[in-house]
Amino acid sequence: MKKASAKPTISKPRVPHTPEIVHGLRDLFLEELKEMYWSEKALLQSIPFIIEHITIEELSDALTEHLEATKEHVVRLEAIFASMKENAKPQPCEAMAGLIKDTESFIVETTEGVVRDAAIISSVQKIEHYEIAAYGTLRAFAKTLGELEAASVLSDTLEEEKEADDDLSDIAESFINKEAADQKNIHEADCED
């Protein structure tokens, strides 16, 4: 089995993290929106690299579908900025940059096959969990600020992130984790011979 080519797309935020001074909840909401905007755009760059290294078609299909959803998430965030008469300006998100870097490192450091696929699911689910937390918080902020249209849009995105996470769990639990465990047992048996 071969190792992946070392071509991680994101290793750190491209622009130094310099948020504006946050004076109130609206400022905090906008800063968080900017970080999610950066995060979604960074995922648009990273997901194709991830998909390229998947061996299970069902997993590849799930991430390809989520790539399309991510494109829509970018459009939705731009619409929220426009509705608030704010510039859609990405703010580097160190947390997402770290999650993407870890995911890409797993790909490069794991042998091609079902174990790598299990590692990809694990890593992508960490990203999904971060997004679920972020979009849940953004939705709550939007409701508090009376930005009901934004809250509705954020709710839609939140539900899609939860569905993506559920889909990944289903794929992992239905066969990938079992096959990855069996792969380890095969390797151990080969080492004993």
PDB file of C-alpha atoms in Angstrom:
ATOM      1  CA  MET A   1       0.000   0.000   0.000  1.00  0.00           C
ATOM      2  CA  LYS A   2       1.293   3.422  -0.845  1.00  0.00           C
ATOM      3  CA  LYS A   3       1.449   6.578   1.204  1.00  0.00           C
ATOM      4  CA  ALA A   4      -0.255   9.756   0.026  1.00  0.00           C
ATOM      5  CA  SER A   5       1.734  12.447  -1.665  1.00  0.00           C
ATOM      6  CA  ALA A   6       2.669  15.199   0.775  1.00  0.00           C
ATOM      7  CA  LYS A   7       0.488  18.023  -0.558  1.00  0.00           C
ATOM      8  CA  PRO A   8      -1.443  19.485   2.370  1.00  0.00           C
ATOM      9  CA  THR A   9      -3.329  22.576   1.231  1.00  0.00           C
ATOM     10  CA  ILE A  10      -3.649  24.421   4.549  1.00  0.00           C
ATOM     11  CA  SER A  11      -0.984  24.522   7.223  1.00  0.00           C
ATOM     12  CA  LYS A  12      -1.769  27.768   9.011  1.00  0.00           C
ATOM     13  CA  PRO A  13      -3.967  30.821   8.540  1.00  0.00           C
ATOM     14  CA  ARG A  14      -2.802  32.751   5.485  1.00  0.00           C
ATOM     15  CA  VAL A  15      -3.304  36.138   7.117  1.00  0.00           C
ATOM     16  CA  PRO A  16      -2.328  36.969  10.692  1.00  0.00           C
ATOM     17  CA  HIS A  17      -5.278  36.732  13.059  1.00  0.00           C
ATOM     18  CA  THR A  18      -6.071  40.375  13.825  1.00  0.00           C
ATOM     19  CA  PRO A  19      -9.705  40.688  14.864  1.00  0.00           C
ATOM     20  CA  GLU A  20     -11.199  44.089  15.386  1.00  0.00           C
ATOM     21  CA  ILE A  21     -11.994  45.126  18.937  1.00  0.00           C
ATOM     22  CA  VAL A  22     -15.198  43.402  19.995  1.00  0.00           C
ATOM     23  CA  HIS A  23     -17.480  45.836  21.818  1.00  0.00           C
ATOM     24  CA  GLY A  24     -20.729  43.917  21.891  1.00  0.00           C
ATOM     25  CA  LEU A  25     -22.612  40.855  20.741  1.00  0.00           C
ATOM     26  CA  ARG A  26     -23.073  42.203  17.196  1.00  0.00           C
ATOM     27  CA  ASP A  27     -19.300  42.659  16.840  1.00  0.00           C
ATOM     28  CA  LEU A  28     -18.726  39.174  18.245  1.00  0.00           C
ATOM     29  CA  PHE A  29     -21.346  37.757  15.861  1.00  0.00           C
ATOM     30  CA  LEU A  30     -19.627  39.397  12.881  1.00  0.00           C
ATOM     31  CA  GLU A  31     -16.177  38.178  13.953  1.00  0.00           C
ATOM     32  CA  GLU A  32     -17.500  34.620  14.304  1.00  0.00           C
ATOM     33  CA  LEU A  33     -19.230  34.898  10.901  1.00  0.00           C
ATOM     34  CA  LYS A  34     -15.963  36.021   9.334  1.00  0.00           C
ATOM     35  CA  GLU A  35     -14.140  33.032  10.844  1.00  0.00           C
ATOM     36  CA  MET A  36     -16.777  30.604   9.539  1.00  0.00           C
ATOM     37  CA  TYR A  37     -16.597  32.273   6.135  1.00  0.00           C
ATOM     38  CA  TRP A  38     -12.831  31.677   6.117  1.00  0.00           C
ATOM     39  CA  SER A  39     -13.372  28.127   7.392  1.00  0.00           C
ATOM     40  CA  GLU A  40     -15.856  27.196   4.671  1.00  0.00           C
ATOM     41  CA  LYS A  41     -13.597  28.660   1.983  1.00  0.00           C
ATOM     42  CA  ALA A  42     -10.618  26.742   3.408  1.00  0.00           C
ATOM     43  CA  LEU A  43     -12.679  23.534   3.323  1.00  0.00           C
ATOM     44  CA  LEU A  44     -13.439  24.158  -0.345  1.00  0.00           C
ATOM     45  CA  GLN A  45      -9.686  23.891  -0.926  1.00  0.00           C
ATOM     46  CA  SER A  46      -9.089  20.923   1.377  1.00  0.00           C
ATOM     47  CA  ILE A  47     -12.022  18.600   0.667  1.00  0.00           C
ATOM     48  CA  PRO A  48     -10.895  17.751  -2.903  1.00  0.00           C
ATOM     49  CA  PHE A  49      -7.480  16.717  -1.524  1.00  0.00           C
ATOM     50  CA  ILE A  50      -9.233  14.533   1.053  1.00  0.00           C
ATOM     51  CA  ILE A  51     -11.546  12.955  -1.536  1.00  0.00           C
ATOM     52  CA  GLU A  52      -8.570  12.166  -3.773  1.00  0.00           C
ATOM     53  CA  HIS A  53      -7.183   9.863  -1.072  1.00  0.00           C
ATOM     54  CA  ILE A  54     -10.332   7.925  -0.183  1.00  0.00           C
ATOM     55  CA  THR A  55     -10.609   4.302  -1.297  1.00  0.00           C
ATOM     56  CA  ILE A  56     -14.256   3.565  -0.358  1.00  0.00           C
ATOM     57  CA  GLU A  57     -16.746   4.850  -2.919  1.00  0.00           C
ATOM     58  CA  GLU A  58     -19.518   5.450  -0.374  1.00  0.00           C
ATOM     59  CA  LEU A  59     -17.229   7.722   1.648  1.00  0.00           C
ATOM     60  CA  SER A  60     -16.033   9.511  -1.468  1.00  0.00           C
ATOM     61  CA  ASP A  61     -19.651  10.103  -2.511  1.00  0.00           C
ATOM     62  CA  ALA A  62     -20.546  11.455   0.938  1.00  0.00           C
ATOM     63  CA  LEU A  63     -17.667  13.942   0.925  1.00  0.00           C
ATOM     64  CA  THR A  64     -18.342  14.940  -2.672  1.00  0.00           C
ATOM     65  CA  GLU A  65     -21.923  15.700  -1.652  1.00  0.00           C
ATOM     66  CA  HIS A  66     -20.671  17.657   1.348  1.00  0.00           C
ATOM     67  CA  LEU A  67     -18.313  19.625  -0.902  1.00  0.00           C
ATOM     68  CA  GLU A  68     -21.386  20.823  -2.825  1.00  0.00           C
ATOM     69  CA  ALA A  69     -23.094  21.723   0.462  1.00  0.00           C
ATOM     70  CA  THR A  70     -19.973  23.639   1.524  1.00  0.00           C
ATOM     71  CA  LYS A  71     -20.193  25.735  -1.639  1.00  0.00           C
ATOM     72  CA  GLU A  72     -23.770  26.589  -0.638  1.00  0.00           C
ATOM     73  CA  HIS A  73     -22.630  27.429   2.905  1.00  0.00           C
ATOM     74  CA  VAL A  74     -20.235  30.037   1.469  1.00  0.00           C
ATOM     75  CA  VAL A  75     -23.067  31.560  -0.569  1.00  0.00           C
ATOM     76  CA  ARG A  76     -25.326  31.636   2.501  1.00  0.00           C
ATOM     77  CA  LEU A  77     -22.695  33.376   4.612  1.00  0.00           C
ATOM     78  CA  GLU A  78     -22.222  35.961   1.873  1.00  0.00           C
ATOM     79  CA  ALA A  79     -26.000  36.534   1.885  1.00  0.00           C
ATOM     80  CA  ILE A  80     -25.976  37.045   5.652  1.00  0.00           C
ATOM     81  CA  PHE A  81     -23.210  39.636   5.358  1.00  0.00           C
ATOM     82  CA  ALA A  82     -25.169  41.386   2.587  1.00  0.00           C
ATOM     83  CA  SER A  83     -28.399  41.377   4.610  1.00  0.00           C
ATOM     84  CA  MET A  84     -26.516  43.033   7.472  1.00  0.00           C
ATOM     85  CA  LYS A  85     -24.881  45.503   5.071  1.00  0.00           C
ATOM     86  CA  GLU A  86     -21.426  44.197   6.005  1.00  0.00           C
ATOM     87  CA  ASN A  87     -18.522  43.186   3.784  1.00  0.00           C
ATOM     88  CA  ALA A  88     -18.034  39.435   3.409  1.00  0.00           C
ATOM     89  CA  LYS A  89     -14.458  39.442   4.645  1.00  0.00           C
ATOM     90  CA  PRO A  90     -12.902  36.133   5.744  1.00  0.00           C
ATOM     91  CA  GLN A  91     -11.137  36.197   9.110  1.00  0.00           C
ATOM     92  CA  PRO A  92      -8.580  33.398   9.547  1.00  0.00           C
ATOM     93  CA  CYS A  93      -9.758  30.740  11.984  1.00  0.00           C
ATOM     94  CA  GLU A  94      -6.894  29.072  13.804  1.00  0.00           C
ATOM     95  CA  ALA A  95      -9.115  26.266  15.106  1.00  0.00           C
ATOM     96  CA  MET A  96     -10.276  25.267  11.626  1.00  0.00           C
ATOM     97  CA  ALA A  97      -6.776  25.671  10.207  1.00  0.00           C
ATOM     98  CA  GLY A  98      -5.536  23.232  12.851  1.00  0.00           C
ATOM     99  CA  LEU A  99      -8.308  20.721  12.151  1.00  0.00           C
ATOM    100  CA  ILE A 100      -7.615  20.847   8.415  1.00  0.00           C
ATOM    101  CA  LYS A 101      -3.872  20.493   8.978  1.00  0.00           C
ATOM    102  CA  ASP A 102      -4.446  17.469  11.236  1.00  0.00           C
ATOM    103  CA  THR A 103      -6.722  15.876   8.636  1.00  0.00           C
ATOM    104  CA  GLU A 104      -4.200  16.367   5.865  1.00  0.00           C
ATOM    105  CA  SER A 105      -1.399  15.056   8.098  1.00  0.00           C
ATOM    106  CA  PHE A 106      -3.372  11.868   8.784  1.00  0.00           C
ATOM    107  CA  ILE A 107      -3.744  11.379   5.036  1.00  0.00           C
ATOM    108  CA  VAL A 108      -0.031  11.799   4.393  1.00  0.00           C
ATOM    109  CA  GLU A 109       1.013   9.644   7.359  1.00  0.00           C
ATOM    110  CA  THR A 110      -1.453   6.758   6.902  1.00  0.00           C
ATOM    111  CA  THR A 111      -1.110   3.915   4.452  1.00  0.00           C
ATOM    112  CA  GLU A 112      -3.659   3.935   1.634  1.00  0.00           C
ATOM    113  CA  GLY A 113      -6.705   1.809   2.336  1.00  0.00           C
ATOM    114  CA  VAL A 114      -9.487   1.296   4.803  1.00  0.00           C
ATOM    115  CA  VAL A 115      -7.445   2.445   7.823  1.00  0.00           C
ATOM    116  CA  ARG A 116      -6.813   5.770   6.075  1.00  0.00           C
ATOM    117  CA  ASP A 117     -10.529   5.955   5.286  1.00  0.00           C
ATOM    118  CA  ALA A 118     -11.283   5.457   9.002  1.00  0.00           C
ATOM    119  CA  ALA A 119      -8.760   8.195   9.851  1.00  0.00           C
ATOM    120  CA  ILE A 120     -10.394  10.510   7.315  1.00  0.00           C
ATOM    121  CA  ILE A 121     -13.820   9.919   8.841  1.00  0.00           C
ATOM    122  CA  SER A 122     -12.452  10.594  12.318  1.00  0.00           C
ATOM    123  CA  SER A 123     -10.762  13.797  11.219  1.00  0.00           C
ATOM    124  CA  VAL A 124     -13.658  15.083   9.127  1.00  0.00           C
ATOM    125  CA  GLN A 125     -16.057  14.412  11.987  1.00  0.00           C
ATOM    126  CA  LYS A 126     -13.898  16.626  14.218  1.00  0.00           C
ATOM    127  CA  ILE A 127     -14.338  19.344  11.607  1.00  0.00           C
ATOM    128  CA  GLU A 128     -18.100  18.710  11.497  1.00  0.00           C
ATOM    129  CA  HIS A 129     -18.338  18.911  15.288  1.00  0.00           C
ATOM    130  CA  TYR A 130     -16.511  22.241  15.252  1.00  0.00           C
ATOM    131  CA  GLU A 131     -18.891  23.523  12.586  1.00  0.00           C
ATOM    132  CA  ILE A 132     -21.928  22.259  14.509  1.00  0.00           C
ATOM    133  CA  ALA A 133     -20.762  24.141  17.608  1.00  0.00           C
ATOM    134  CA  ALA A 134     -19.961  27.293  15.630  1.00  0.00           C
ATOM    135  CA  TYR A 135     -23.200  27.374  13.643  1.00  0.00           C
ATOM    136  CA  GLY A 136     -25.241  26.621  16.764  1.00  0.00           C
ATOM    137  CA  THR A 137     -23.633  29.571  18.534  1.00  0.00           C
ATOM    138  CA  LEU A 138     -24.047  31.844  15.509  1.00  0.00           C
ATOM    139  CA  ARG A 139     -27.734  30.925  15.264  1.00  0.00           C
ATOM    140  CA  ALA A 140     -28.224  31.753  18.960  1.00  0.00           C
ATOM    141  CA  PHE A 141     -26.425  35.090  18.533  1.00  0.00           C
ATOM    142  CA  ALA A 142     -28.539  35.910  15.460  1.00  0.00           C
ATOM    143  CA  LYS A 143     -31.766  35.195  17.345  1.00  0.00           C
ATOM    144  CA  THR A 144     -30.663  37.366  20.274  1.00  0.00           C
ATOM    145  CA  LEU A 145     -29.729  40.196  17.903  1.00  0.00           C
ATOM    146  CA  GLY A 146     -33.082  39.991  16.113  1.00  0.00           C
ATOM    147  CA  GLU A 147     -31.395  38.857  12.880  1.00  0.00           C
ATOM    148  CA  LEU A 148     -34.149  36.321  12.230  1.00  0.00           C
ATOM    149  CA  GLU A 149     -33.368  35.805   8.538  1.00  0.00           C
ATOM    150  CA  ALA A 150     -29.741  35.085   9.412  1.00  0.00           C
ATOM    151  CA  ALA A 151     -30.873  32.751  12.207  1.00  0.00           C
ATOM    152  CA  SER A 152     -33.019  30.803   9.740  1.00  0.00           C
ATOM    153  CA  VAL A 153     -30.182  30.486   7.223  1.00  0.00           C
ATOM    154  CA  LEU A 154     -27.738  29.458   9.953  1.00  0.00           C
ATOM    155  CA  SER A 155     -30.243  26.886  11.187  1.00  0.00           C
ATOM    156  CA  ASP A 156     -30.377  25.328   7.707  1.00  0.00           C
ATOM    157  CA  THR A 157     -26.589  25.112   7.594  1.00  0.00           C
ATOM    158  CA  LEU A 158     -26.460  23.703  11.119  1.00  0.00           C
ATOM    159  CA  GLU A 159     -28.873  20.917  10.154  1.00  0.00           C
ATOM    160  CA  GLU A 160     -26.792  20.076   7.062  1.00  0.00           C
ATOM    161  CA  GLU A 161     -23.633  19.846   9.182  1.00  0.00           C
ATOM    162  CA  LYS A 162     -25.426  17.495  11.592  1.00  0.00           C
ATOM    163  CA  GLU A 163     -26.624  15.354   8.670  1.00  0.00           C
ATOM    164  CA  ALA A 164     -23.093  15.156   7.261  1.00  0.00           C
ATOM    165  CA  ASP A 165     -21.815  14.038  10.661  1.00  0.00           C
ATOM    166  CA  ASP A 166     -24.573  11.410  10.925  1.00  0.00           C
ATOM    167  CA  ASP A 167     -23.783  10.144   7.418  1.00  0.00           C
ATOM    168  CA  LEU A 168     -20.109   9.764   8.307  1.00  0.00           C
ATOM    169  CA  SER A 169     -21.021   7.889  11.498  1.00  0.00           C
ATOM    170  CA  ASP A 170     -23.272   5.552   9.523  1.00  0.00           C
ATOM    171  CA  ILE A 171     -20.530   4.794   7.004  1.00  0.00           C
ATOM    172  CA  ALA A 172     -17.919   4.237   9.717  1.00  0.00           C
ATOM    173  CA  GLU A 173     -20.137   2.061  11.873  1.00  0.00           C
ATOM    174  CA  SER A 174     -21.650   0.046   9.038  1.00  0.00           C
ATOM    175  CA  PHE A 175     -18.367  -1.346   7.718  1.00  0.00           C
ATOM    176  CA  ILE A 176     -15.257   0.872   7.632  1.00  0.00           C
ATOM    177  CA  ASN A 177     -14.347   0.611  11.322  1.00  0.00           C
ATOM    178  CA  LYS A 178     -14.821  -3.176  11.231  1.00  0.00           C
ATOM    179  CA  GLU A 179     -12.721  -3.536   8.086  1.00  0.00           C
ATOM    180  CA  ALA A 180     -10.028  -1.286   9.583  1.00  0.00           C
ATOM    181  CA  ALA A 181      -9.964  -3.462  12.721  1.00  0.00           C
ATOM    182  CA  ASP A 182      -9.709  -6.599  10.567  1.00  0.00           C
ATOM    183  CA  GLN A 183      -6.859  -4.965   8.622  1.00  0.00           C
ATOM    184  CA  LYS A 184      -4.918  -4.572  11.870  1.00  0.00           C
ATOM    185  CA  ASN A 185      -5.558  -8.211  12.735  1.00  0.00           C
ATOM    186  CA  ILE A 186      -4.315  -9.298   9.294  1.00  0.00           C
ATOM    187  CA  HIS A 187      -1.174  -7.190   9.729  1.00  0.00           C
ATOM    188  CA  GLU A 188      -0.530  -8.665  13.191  1.00  0.00           C
ATOM    189  CA  ALA A 189      -0.961 -12.215  11.834  1.00  0.00           C
ATOM    190  CA  ASP A 190       1.509 -11.453   9.027  1.00  0.00           C
ATOM    191  CA  CYS A 191       4.034 -10.159  11.578  1.00  0.00           C
ATOM    192  CA  GLU A 192       3.739 -13.343  13.651  1.00  0.00           C
ATOM    193  CA  ASP A 193       4.571 -15.607  10.701  1.00  0.00           C
TER     194      ASP A 193
END
